[in-house]
Amino acid sequence: FELNEGEVLGIAGANGSGKTTLVETIAGIRRFDCGEISYRGTKLGKDWRIFKSNMLIISLDIPFFNNLSVFENLELVSNFLPRKYAEQEILEKLKLVGLSGSEKTLYTELSRGMKQRLAFAEYFLRQPEFVIMDEPTEGLDPASKSDIMGIFKSIKEGKGLSKSAIIISHDLDLLSTVCTNILMLSNGKIVDKGSYKEIIERFQEKFIIVNADIQTIGMHINDLSKISCVSVGLNSSMVPSDYAGRLLSEGFEIRKPEPHDIFRRDDYV
């Protein structure tokens, strides 16, 4: 796939579908066995320095220093940039992400939501060409999520906008409002791509949800080979109406999928 300048690409899929492996490979963290990755027309091989100097990863798996305060962590980041930011400029970035008043708080004392805000403060400070965001709203309470969505609104309005971004997320609000295109992964393969609206419409046209796993269905229907039964998220044909009727007669619930069903692994179609 390609990521164009100015595009915000969402990568979605059930747990274990390959999202993290993919972005770690793109970021140069994980080595790949075959294929190639190009940045601005240049193949990335042994030397990733130019690419990494223009990239930022926002992830709680890459924390700041626990024994430094909010301000000190951001000041340390500033020391490694082409120009060192003045104290007032750093304070302005903290204000932009809602961390005013927490400048002296140690990183280890921050809540999950505040740690995410600090990561976005680094984003606004560095203004990289390319950013990877790993589950930026995961585990946040509603208030913190609302604040993070407000930060994304600021980004879309051009206040520190990167030229390109990849966002890994299960958050439908985030995918639908921020991403220009989405890749759906399953078992390490791209099974669908397009806008949020296009993917959801195709998903709802092609799938039905059954409230049982494949083994349970198999015990009730002898001629299982005639039914296309695969995990939600893979390409499939609709179950023929006569077989759907047999499922209903056995007491199974069959319904049209909702958008959030696209991430399910325990139900089948």
PDB file of C-alpha atoms in Angstrom:
ATOM      1  CA  PHE A   1       0.000   0.000   0.000  1.00  0.00           C
ATOM      2  CA  GLU A   2       0.988   3.643  -0.310  1.00  0.00           C
ATOM      3  CA  LEU A   3       0.767   6.500   2.168  1.00  0.00           C
ATOM      4  CA  ASN A   4       0.527   9.836   0.404  1.00  0.00           C
ATOM      5  CA  GLU A   5       1.616  13.181   1.751  1.00  0.00           C
ATOM      6  CA  GLY A   6      -1.156  14.726   3.830  1.00  0.00           C
ATOM      7  CA  GLU A   7      -2.967  11.395   4.258  1.00  0.00           C
ATOM      8  CA  VAL A   8      -4.034  10.022   7.642  1.00  0.00           C
ATOM      9  CA  LEU A   9      -4.168   6.254   7.276  1.00  0.00           C
ATOM     10  CA  GLY A  10      -5.991   4.133   9.834  1.00  0.00           C
ATOM     11  CA  ILE A  11      -4.917   0.525  10.411  1.00  0.00           C
ATOM     12  CA  ALA A  12      -7.600  -1.611  12.020  1.00  0.00           C
ATOM     13  CA  GLY A  13      -8.324  -5.253  12.708  1.00  0.00           C
ATOM     14  CA  ALA A  14      -8.875  -7.733  15.494  1.00  0.00           C
ATOM     15  CA  ASN A  15      -6.157  -8.465  18.055  1.00  0.00           C
ATOM     16  CA  GLY A  16      -3.437 -10.567  16.465  1.00  0.00           C
ATOM     17  CA  SER A  17      -4.225  -9.414  12.921  1.00  0.00           C
ATOM     18  CA  GLY A  18      -0.734  -7.965  12.373  1.00  0.00           C
ATOM     19  CA  LYS A  19      -1.199  -4.242  13.050  1.00  0.00           C
ATOM     20  CA  THR A  20       1.696  -3.839  15.467  1.00  0.00           C
ATOM     21  CA  THR A  21       4.006  -6.046  13.406  1.00  0.00           C
ATOM     22  CA  LEU A  22       3.293  -3.914  10.339  1.00  0.00           C
ATOM     23  CA  VAL A  23       3.989  -0.533  11.931  1.00  0.00           C
ATOM     24  CA  GLU A  24       7.064  -1.809  13.796  1.00  0.00           C
ATOM     25  CA  THR A  25       8.402  -2.938  10.436  1.00  0.00           C
ATOM     26  CA  ILE A  26       7.635   0.429   8.849  1.00  0.00           C
ATOM     27  CA  ALA A  27       9.337   2.197  11.766  1.00  0.00           C
ATOM     28  CA  GLY A  28      12.483   0.096  11.442  1.00  0.00           C
ATOM     29  CA  ILE A  29      12.000  -1.569  14.833  1.00  0.00           C
ATOM     30  CA  ARG A  30      11.374  -5.033  13.381  1.00  0.00           C
ATOM     31  CA  ARG A  31      13.333  -6.573  10.514  1.00  0.00           C
ATOM     32  CA  PHE A  32      11.434  -7.937   7.539  1.00  0.00           C
ATOM     33  CA  ASP A  33      12.225 -11.082   5.546  1.00  0.00           C
ATOM     34  CA  CYS A  34      10.954 -10.003   2.143  1.00  0.00           C
ATOM     35  CA  GLY A  35       9.398  -7.051   0.370  1.00  0.00           C
ATOM     36  CA  GLU A  36      10.528  -3.445   0.532  1.00  0.00           C
ATOM     37  CA  ILE A  37       9.739  -0.121   2.186  1.00  0.00           C
ATOM     38  CA  SER A  38      10.345   3.161   0.369  1.00  0.00           C
ATOM     39  CA  TYR A  39      10.371   6.707   1.746  1.00  0.00           C
ATOM     40  CA  ARG A  40      10.052   9.521  -0.795  1.00  0.00           C
ATOM     41  CA  GLY A  41      11.174   7.161  -3.557  1.00  0.00           C
ATOM     42  CA  THR A  42      14.223   5.801  -1.700  1.00  0.00           C
ATOM     43  CA  LYS A  43      14.269   2.184  -0.550  1.00  0.00           C
ATOM     44  CA  LEU A  44      14.945   1.841   3.154  1.00  0.00           C
ATOM     45  CA  GLY A  45      17.601  -0.737   3.908  1.00  0.00           C
ATOM     46  CA  LYS A  46      20.431  -0.553   6.397  1.00  0.00           C
ATOM     47  CA  ASP A  47      20.309   3.220   6.888  1.00  0.00           C
ATOM     48  CA  TRP A  48      17.063   4.448   8.405  1.00  0.00           C
ATOM     49  CA  ARG A  49      18.493   7.650   9.923  1.00  0.00           C
ATOM     50  CA  ILE A  50      16.914  10.152   7.542  1.00  0.00           C
ATOM     51  CA  PHE A  51      13.521   8.486   7.824  1.00  0.00           C
ATOM     52  CA  LYS A  52      13.675   8.179  11.623  1.00  0.00           C
ATOM     53  CA  SER A  53      14.773  11.806  12.012  1.00  0.00           C
ATOM     54  CA  ASN A  54      11.498  12.850  10.347  1.00  0.00           C
ATOM     55  CA  MET A  55       9.288  10.359  12.207  1.00  0.00           C
ATOM     56  CA  LEU A  56       7.624  10.237  15.624  1.00  0.00           C
ATOM     57  CA  ILE A  57       5.906   7.285  17.315  1.00  0.00           C
ATOM     58  CA  ILE A  58       3.204   8.104  19.857  1.00  0.00           C
ATOM     59  CA  SER A  59       2.778   5.055  22.069  1.00  0.00           C
ATOM     60  CA  LEU A  60       2.625   4.387  25.801  1.00  0.00           C
ATOM     61  CA  ASP A  61       5.029   1.519  25.103  1.00  0.00           C
ATOM     62  CA  ILE A  62       7.650   4.213  24.450  1.00  0.00           C
ATOM     63  CA  PRO A  63       7.456   6.210  27.699  1.00  0.00           C
ATOM     64  CA  PHE A  64       9.231   9.320  28.890  1.00  0.00           C
ATOM     65  CA  PHE A  65      11.574   9.383  31.903  1.00  0.00           C
ATOM     66  CA  ASN A  66       9.791   8.553  35.174  1.00  0.00           C
ATOM     67  CA  ASN A  67      12.129  10.633  37.335  1.00  0.00           C
ATOM     68  CA  LEU A  68      11.694  13.808  35.291  1.00  0.00           C
ATOM     69  CA  SER A  69       8.811  16.235  35.446  1.00  0.00           C
ATOM     70  CA  VAL A  70       6.434  16.993  32.579  1.00  0.00           C
ATOM     71  CA  PHE A  71       8.374  20.154  31.707  1.00  0.00           C
ATOM     72  CA  GLU A  72      11.789  18.502  32.092  1.00  0.00           C
ATOM     73  CA  ASN A  73      10.831  15.656  29.756  1.00  0.00           C
ATOM     74  CA  LEU A  74       9.718  18.062  27.058  1.00  0.00           C
ATOM     75  CA  GLU A  75      12.788  20.257  27.614  1.00  0.00           C
ATOM     76  CA  LEU A  76      14.980  17.168  27.136  1.00  0.00           C
ATOM     77  CA  VAL A  77      13.259  16.450  23.817  1.00  0.00           C
ATOM     78  CA  SER A  78      13.891  20.049  22.801  1.00  0.00           C
ATOM     79  CA  ASN A  79      17.634  19.627  23.409  1.00  0.00           C
ATOM     80  CA  PHE A  80      17.829  17.063  20.593  1.00  0.00           C
ATOM     81  CA  LEU A  81      15.952  19.147  18.020  1.00  0.00           C
ATOM     82  CA  PRO A  82      17.632  21.396  15.402  1.00  0.00           C
ATOM     83  CA  ARG A  83      16.844  24.377  17.601  1.00  0.00           C
ATOM     84  CA  LYS A  84      16.268  24.495  21.330  1.00  0.00           C
ATOM     85  CA  TYR A  85      12.867  25.842  22.316  1.00  0.00           C
ATOM     86  CA  ALA A  86      12.605  28.612  24.884  1.00  0.00           C
ATOM     87  CA  GLU A  87      10.846  27.896  28.172  1.00  0.00           C
ATOM     88  CA  GLN A  88       7.777  29.898  27.159  1.00  0.00           C
ATOM     89  CA  GLU A  89       7.450  27.953  23.894  1.00  0.00           C
ATOM     90  CA  ILE A  90       7.474  24.654  25.789  1.00  0.00           C
ATOM     91  CA  LEU A  91       4.843  25.972  28.198  1.00  0.00           C
ATOM     92  CA  GLU A  92       2.682  26.937  25.209  1.00  0.00           C
ATOM     93  CA  LYS A  93       2.825  23.354  23.875  1.00  0.00           C
ATOM     94  CA  LEU A  94       1.806  22.027  27.303  1.00  0.00           C
ATOM     95  CA  LYS A  95      -1.092  24.468  27.374  1.00  0.00           C
ATOM     96  CA  LEU A  96      -2.190  23.321  23.934  1.00  0.00           C
ATOM     97  CA  VAL A  97      -2.622  19.735  25.208  1.00  0.00           C
ATOM     98  CA  GLY A  98      -4.206  20.681  28.537  1.00  0.00           C
ATOM     99  CA  LEU A  99      -1.185  20.163  30.810  1.00  0.00           C
ATOM    100  CA  SER A 100      -0.915  23.688  32.169  1.00  0.00           C
ATOM    101  CA  GLY A 101      -0.470  23.448  35.913  1.00  0.00           C
ATOM    102  CA  SER A 102       1.171  20.018  35.667  1.00  0.00           C
ATOM    103  CA  GLU A 103       4.598  21.215  34.559  1.00  0.00           C
ATOM    104  CA  LYS A 104       6.315  20.073  37.775  1.00  0.00           C
ATOM    105  CA  THR A 105       4.490  16.727  38.049  1.00  0.00           C
ATOM    106  CA  LEU A 106       6.738  13.677  37.644  1.00  0.00           C
ATOM    107  CA  TYR A 107       5.963  11.468  34.661  1.00  0.00           C
ATOM    108  CA  THR A 108       5.447   8.450  36.916  1.00  0.00           C
ATOM    109  CA  GLU A 109       2.642  10.330  38.710  1.00  0.00           C
ATOM    110  CA  LEU A 110       0.643  11.044  35.547  1.00  0.00           C
ATOM    111  CA  SER A 111      -2.569   9.254  34.634  1.00  0.00           C
ATOM    112  CA  ARG A 112      -2.777   7.367  31.335  1.00  0.00           C
ATOM    113  CA  GLY A 113      -4.642  10.250  29.729  1.00  0.00           C
ATOM    114  CA  MET A 114      -2.056  12.801  30.890  1.00  0.00           C
ATOM    115  CA  LYS A 115       0.767  10.625  29.532  1.00  0.00           C
ATOM    116  CA  GLN A 116      -0.962  10.610  26.164  1.00  0.00           C
ATOM    117  CA  ARG A 117      -1.268  14.399  26.308  1.00  0.00           C
ATOM    118  CA  LEU A 118       2.463  14.705  26.977  1.00  0.00           C
ATOM    119  CA  ALA A 119       3.149  12.542  23.933  1.00  0.00           C
ATOM    120  CA  PHE A 120       1.058  14.939  21.845  1.00  0.00           C
ATOM    121  CA  ALA A 121       2.980  17.879  23.340  1.00  0.00           C
ATOM    122  CA  GLU A 122       6.146  16.269  21.918  1.00  0.00           C
ATOM    123  CA  TYR A 123       4.299  15.906  18.610  1.00  0.00           C
ATOM    124  CA  PHE A 124       3.512  19.640  18.521  1.00  0.00           C
ATOM    125  CA  LEU A 125       7.079  20.451  19.547  1.00  0.00           C
ATOM    126  CA  ARG A 126       8.755  18.318  16.876  1.00  0.00           C
ATOM    127  CA  GLN A 127       6.186  18.673  14.054  1.00  0.00           C
ATOM    128  CA  PRO A 128       7.512  15.575  12.230  1.00  0.00           C
ATOM    129  CA  GLU A 129       6.849  14.796   8.603  1.00  0.00           C
ATOM    130  CA  PHE A 130       5.466  11.402   9.541  1.00  0.00           C
ATOM    131  CA  VAL A 131       3.852  10.142  12.741  1.00  0.00           C
ATOM    132  CA  ILE A 132       2.688   6.714  13.897  1.00  0.00           C
ATOM    133  CA  MET A 133       0.064   6.696  16.655  1.00  0.00           C
ATOM    134  CA  ASP A 134      -0.547   3.418  18.469  1.00  0.00           C
ATOM    135  CA  GLU A 135      -4.019   3.262  20.060  1.00  0.00           C
ATOM    136  CA  PRO A 136      -4.005   6.957  21.113  1.00  0.00           C
ATOM    137  CA  THR A 137      -7.421   6.701  22.814  1.00  0.00           C
ATOM    138  CA  GLU A 138      -7.145   3.188  24.288  1.00  0.00           C
ATOM    139  CA  GLY A 139      -7.948   2.895  27.997  1.00  0.00           C
ATOM    140  CA  LEU A 140      -8.944   6.531  28.405  1.00  0.00           C
ATOM    141  CA  ASP A 141     -11.946   7.625  30.437  1.00  0.00           C
ATOM    142  CA  PRO A 142     -14.628   9.576  28.523  1.00  0.00           C
ATOM    143  CA  ALA A 143     -13.288  12.986  29.649  1.00  0.00           C
ATOM    144  CA  SER A 144      -9.693  12.170  28.650  1.00  0.00           C
ATOM    145  CA  LYS A 145     -10.854  10.727  25.332  1.00  0.00           C
ATOM    146  CA  SER A 146     -12.817  13.905  24.670  1.00  0.00           C
ATOM    147  CA  ASP A 147      -9.677  15.951  25.346  1.00  0.00           C
ATOM    148  CA  ILE A 148      -7.595  13.786  22.990  1.00  0.00           C
ATOM    149  CA  MET A 149     -10.243  14.121  20.273  1.00  0.00           C
ATOM    150  CA  GLY A 150     -10.018  17.881  20.815  1.00  0.00           C
ATOM    151  CA  ILE A 151      -6.277  17.658  20.178  1.00  0.00           C
ATOM    152  CA  PHE A 152      -6.962  15.808  16.929  1.00  0.00           C
ATOM    153  CA  LYS A 153      -9.317  18.632  15.983  1.00  0.00           C
ATOM    154  CA  SER A 154      -6.485  21.092  16.535  1.00  0.00           C
ATOM    155  CA  ILE A 155      -4.233  18.943  14.359  1.00  0.00           C
ATOM    156  CA  LYS A 156      -6.812  18.904  11.545  1.00  0.00           C
ATOM    157  CA  GLU A 157      -7.062  22.696  11.800  1.00  0.00           C
ATOM    158  CA  GLY A 158      -3.349  22.899  11.020  1.00  0.00           C
ATOM    159  CA  LYS A 159      -1.827  23.528  14.442  1.00  0.00           C
ATOM    160  CA  GLY A 160       1.210  21.262  14.182  1.00  0.00           C
ATOM    161  CA  LEU A 161      -0.073  19.054  11.361  1.00  0.00           C
ATOM    162  CA  SER A 162       2.234  16.320  10.115  1.00  0.00           C
ATOM    163  CA  LYS A 163       2.424  15.694   6.403  1.00  0.00           C
ATOM    164  CA  SER A 164       1.426  12.039   6.856  1.00  0.00           C
ATOM    165  CA  ALA A 165       0.202   9.812   9.679  1.00  0.00           C
ATOM    166  CA  ILE A 166      -0.660   6.216  10.496  1.00  0.00           C
ATOM    167  CA  ILE A 167      -3.090   5.532  13.331  1.00  0.00           C
ATOM    168  CA  ILE A 168      -3.597   2.062  14.803  1.00  0.00           C
ATOM    169  CA  SER A 169      -6.943   1.967  16.552  1.00  0.00           C
ATOM    170  CA  HIS A 170     -10.119   0.084  17.427  1.00  0.00           C
ATOM    171  CA  ASP A 171     -11.837   3.416  18.128  1.00  0.00           C
ATOM    172  CA  LEU A 172     -14.579   3.912  15.532  1.00  0.00           C
ATOM    173  CA  ASP A 173     -15.000   7.586  16.468  1.00  0.00           C
ATOM    174  CA  LEU A 174     -11.330   8.192  15.791  1.00  0.00           C
ATOM    175  CA  LEU A 175     -11.227   6.178  12.574  1.00  0.00           C
ATOM    176  CA  SER A 176     -14.342   7.828  11.175  1.00  0.00           C
ATOM    177  CA  THR A 177     -13.484  11.440  12.019  1.00  0.00           C
ATOM    178  CA  VAL A 178      -9.692  11.596  11.593  1.00  0.00           C
ATOM    179  CA  CYS A 179      -8.614   9.020   8.987  1.00  0.00           C
ATOM    180  CA  THR A 180      -8.823   9.686   5.268  1.00  0.00           C
ATOM    181  CA  ASN A 181      -8.419   5.969   4.465  1.00  0.00           C
ATOM    182  CA  ILE A 182      -8.355   2.719   6.430  1.00  0.00           C
ATOM    183  CA  LEU A 183      -6.638  -0.646   5.965  1.00  0.00           C
ATOM    184  CA  MET A 184      -8.405  -3.650   7.474  1.00  0.00           C
ATOM    185  CA  LEU A 185      -6.000  -6.447   8.452  1.00  0.00           C
ATOM    186  CA  SER A 186      -6.707 -10.093   9.205  1.00  0.00           C
ATOM    187  CA  ASN A 187      -4.069 -12.793   9.731  1.00  0.00           C
ATOM    188  CA  GLY A 188      -1.331 -10.541   8.396  1.00  0.00           C
ATOM    189  CA  LYS A 189      -3.131  -9.657   5.169  1.00  0.00           C
ATOM    190  CA  ILE A 190      -4.979  -6.583   3.923  1.00  0.00           C
ATOM    191  CA  VAL A 191      -8.582  -7.745   3.476  1.00  0.00           C
ATOM    192  CA  ASP A 192     -10.164  -4.369   2.733  1.00  0.00           C
ATOM    193  CA  LYS A 193      -9.198  -0.743   2.232  1.00  0.00           C
ATOM    194  CA  GLY A 194     -10.982   2.497   1.580  1.00  0.00           C
ATOM    195  CA  SER A 195     -12.763   5.222   3.484  1.00  0.00           C
ATOM    196  CA  TYR A 196     -14.484   4.402   6.769  1.00  0.00           C
ATOM    197  CA  LYS A 197     -17.893   4.684   5.102  1.00  0.00           C
ATOM    198  CA  GLU A 198     -16.933   2.419   2.198  1.00  0.00           C
ATOM    199  CA  ILE A 199     -15.509  -0.296   4.465  1.00  0.00           C
ATOM    200  CA  ILE A 200     -18.498  -0.344   6.816  1.00  0.00           C
ATOM    201  CA  GLU A 201     -20.974  -0.445   3.916  1.00  0.00           C
ATOM    202  CA  ARG A 202     -19.174  -3.375   2.276  1.00  0.00           C
ATOM    203  CA  PHE A 203     -18.942  -5.181   5.606  1.00  0.00           C
ATOM    204  CA  GLN A 204     -22.653  -4.814   6.307  1.00  0.00           C
ATOM    205  CA  GLU A 205     -23.555  -5.972   2.785  1.00  0.00           C
ATOM    206  CA  LYS A 206     -21.422  -9.133   2.862  1.00  0.00           C
ATOM    207  CA  PHE A 207     -21.712 -10.450   6.412  1.00  0.00           C
ATOM    208  CA  ILE A 208     -24.186 -11.667   8.971  1.00  0.00           C
ATOM    209  CA  ILE A 209     -23.452 -12.234  12.655  1.00  0.00           C
ATOM    210  CA  VAL A 210     -24.249 -15.534  14.385  1.00  0.00           C
ATOM    211  CA  ASN A 211     -24.051 -15.769  18.170  1.00  0.00           C
ATOM    212  CA  ALA A 212     -21.995 -18.972  18.248  1.00  0.00           C
ATOM    213  CA  ASP A 213     -18.516 -20.142  17.349  1.00  0.00           C
ATOM    214  CA  ILE A 214     -17.787 -22.322  14.357  1.00  0.00           C
ATOM    215  CA  GLN A 215     -17.543 -25.539  16.396  1.00  0.00           C
ATOM    216  CA  THR A 216     -20.988 -25.024  17.908  1.00  0.00           C
ATOM    217  CA  ILE A 217     -22.555 -24.351  14.527  1.00  0.00           C
ATOM    218  CA  GLY A 218     -20.806 -27.443  13.138  1.00  0.00           C
ATOM    219  CA  MET A 219     -22.452 -29.682  15.734  1.00  0.00           C
ATOM    220  CA  HIS A 220     -25.905 -28.543  14.594  1.00  0.00           C
ATOM    221  CA  ILE A 221     -25.476 -28.553  10.825  1.00  0.00           C
ATOM    222  CA  ASN A 222     -24.187 -31.696   9.141  1.00  0.00           C
ATOM    223  CA  ASP A 223     -23.674 -30.175   5.694  1.00  0.00           C
ATOM    224  CA  LEU A 224     -21.350 -27.423   6.943  1.00  0.00           C
ATOM    225  CA  SER A 225     -19.236 -27.448   3.764  1.00  0.00           C
ATOM    226  CA  LYS A 226     -22.005 -25.683   1.855  1.00  0.00           C
ATOM    227  CA  ILE A 227     -21.917 -22.690   4.201  1.00  0.00           C
ATOM    228  CA  SER A 228     -19.248 -20.028   3.939  1.00  0.00           C
ATOM    229  CA  CYS A 229     -18.162 -19.755   7.590  1.00  0.00           C
ATOM    230  CA  VAL A 230     -15.135 -17.573   8.253  1.00  0.00           C
ATOM    231  CA  SER A 231     -14.048 -15.087  10.912  1.00  0.00           C
ATOM    232  CA  VAL A 232     -15.561 -11.629  10.673  1.00  0.00           C
ATOM    233  CA  GLY A 233     -13.160  -9.458   8.714  1.00  0.00           C
ATOM    234  CA  LEU A 234     -12.362 -11.906   5.926  1.00  0.00           C
ATOM    235  CA  ASN A 235     -13.895 -11.888   2.457  1.00  0.00           C
ATOM    236  CA  SER A 236     -16.975 -14.107   2.299  1.00  0.00           C
ATOM    237  CA  SER A 237     -20.242 -14.773   0.519  1.00  0.00           C
ATOM    238  CA  MET A 238     -23.600 -14.487   2.238  1.00  0.00           C
ATOM    239  CA  VAL A 239     -24.949 -17.647   3.882  1.00  0.00           C
ATOM    240  CA  PRO A 240     -27.772 -19.011   1.657  1.00  0.00           C
ATOM    241  CA  SER A 241     -31.206 -18.267   3.078  1.00  0.00           C
ATOM    242  CA  ASP A 242     -32.153 -21.935   3.517  1.00  0.00           C
ATOM    243  CA  TYR A 243     -29.109 -22.585   5.684  1.00  0.00           C
ATOM    244  CA  ALA A 244     -29.714 -19.366   7.589  1.00  0.00           C
ATOM    245  CA  GLY A 245     -33.204 -20.708   8.281  1.00  0.00           C
ATOM    246  CA  ARG A 246     -31.748 -23.926   9.663  1.00  0.00           C
ATOM    247  CA  LEU A 247     -29.552 -21.881  11.996  1.00  0.00           C
ATOM    248  CA  LEU A 248     -32.587 -19.973  13.205  1.00  0.00           C
ATOM    249  CA  SER A 249     -34.487 -23.218  13.773  1.00  0.00           C
ATOM    250  CA  GLU A 250     -31.668 -24.335  16.088  1.00  0.00           C
ATOM    251  CA  GLY A 251     -32.131 -21.227  18.195  1.00  0.00           C
ATOM    252  CA  PHE A 252     -29.200 -19.146  16.956  1.00  0.00           C
ATOM    253  CA  GLU A 253     -29.480 -15.380  16.689  1.00  0.00           C
ATOM    254  CA  ILE A 254     -28.761 -13.991  13.227  1.00  0.00           C
ATOM    255  CA  ARG A 255     -28.570 -10.257  12.733  1.00  0.00           C
ATOM    256  CA  LYS A 256     -27.114  -7.614  10.466  1.00  0.00           C
ATOM    257  CA  PRO A 257     -23.702  -6.479  11.744  1.00  0.00           C
ATOM    258  CA  GLU A 258     -23.119  -3.156  13.451  1.00  0.00           C
ATOM    259  CA  PRO A 259     -19.943  -1.147  12.688  1.00  0.00           C
ATOM    260  CA  HIS A 260     -18.272  -2.267  15.951  1.00  0.00           C
ATOM    261  CA  ASP A 261     -18.681  -5.928  14.876  1.00  0.00           C
ATOM    262  CA  ILE A 262     -15.896  -5.438  12.352  1.00  0.00           C
ATOM    263  CA  PHE A 263     -13.350  -6.097  15.145  1.00  0.00           C
ATOM    264  CA  ARG A 264     -14.962  -9.285  16.467  1.00  0.00           C
ATOM    265  CA  ARG A 265     -13.193 -12.637  16.316  1.00  0.00           C
ATOM    266  CA  ASP A 266     -15.507 -14.917  18.293  1.00  0.00           C
ATOM    267  CA  ASP A 267     -18.549 -14.651  16.033  1.00  0.00           C
ATOM    268  CA  TYR A 268     -18.865 -16.070  12.550  1.00  0.00           C
ATOM    269  CA  VAL A 269     -20.681 -15.449   9.300  1.00  0.00           C
TER     270      VAL A 269
END
